[in-house]
């Protein structure tokens, strides 16, 4: 079954200046280079780099990656105030693939092996009643609810401070991987359906570069693990 990888890269980051392309762990192409290297190892139909960033376009045009499809995204869909559902609706217009995997350059520790496991889990669980896949990081720690003056996820109620393993298990959406059929993108204007399979990845693998500190931490971990 055909599957496309959608990689959105928008210029103009305010929290991490030039985060897509600034040198990262001795990679002159930065986070974009890291991500394209990882994605190039996947058995997918195409890798769509959708960007309005001139530096990203310049880098993509000079590398040799047969499955890479460059989409010069309209500026109207690359603004800080662009509605996510508008971008989601745009994706099926630039690919004919039946299935779409959405990921980001800001997840540099999600390797090709993790993507492969996610894709396998996605197709396997389509046969088990799920309609999509979303990567998550398990969370089982104390969450304080100021309004009730209690731990929000305490399911015992017999102890005010139970063991962390006895707290309700929650899941942080780490935004590293979303997989769904194109019908969900067009019909629901969403990256997941009503019954997503929760694909768990670790805190380290899920590191997301959203702030300057995140960039430095992710770079240090990447160098430790992969350089």
GROMACS .gro file of N, CA and C in nm, residues 33 52 60 83 115 119 140 162:
model
   24
   33UNK      N    1   1.886   1.820   0.732
   33UNK     CA    2   1.976   1.716   0.682
   33UNK      C    3   1.959   1.588   0.762
   52UNK      N    4   0.837   2.685   0.258
   52UNK     CA    5   0.851   2.817   0.198
   52UNK      C    6   0.985   2.880   0.238
   60UNK      N    7   1.759   2.111  -0.037
   60UNK     CA    8   1.690   1.996  -0.095
   60UNK      C    9   1.719   1.981  -0.244
   83UNK      N   10  -0.412   2.806   1.011
   83UNK     CA   11  -0.487   2.704   1.081
   83UNK      C   12  -0.436   2.565   1.042
  115UNK      N   13   1.071   0.492   1.277
  115UNK     CA   14   0.970   0.510   1.172
  115UNK      C   15   0.925   0.377   1.116
  119UNK      N   16   0.542   0.245   1.111
  119UNK     CA   17   0.470   0.210   0.988
  119UNK      C   18   0.417   0.068   0.997
  140UNK      N   19   0.342   0.912   3.375
  140UNK     CA   20   0.286   0.857   3.499
  140UNK      C   21   0.358   0.924   3.616
  162UNK      N   22   0.002   0.832   4.647
  162UNK     CA   23   0.029   0.692   4.612
  162UNK      C   24   0.163   0.679   4.540
   0.00000   0.00000   0.00000
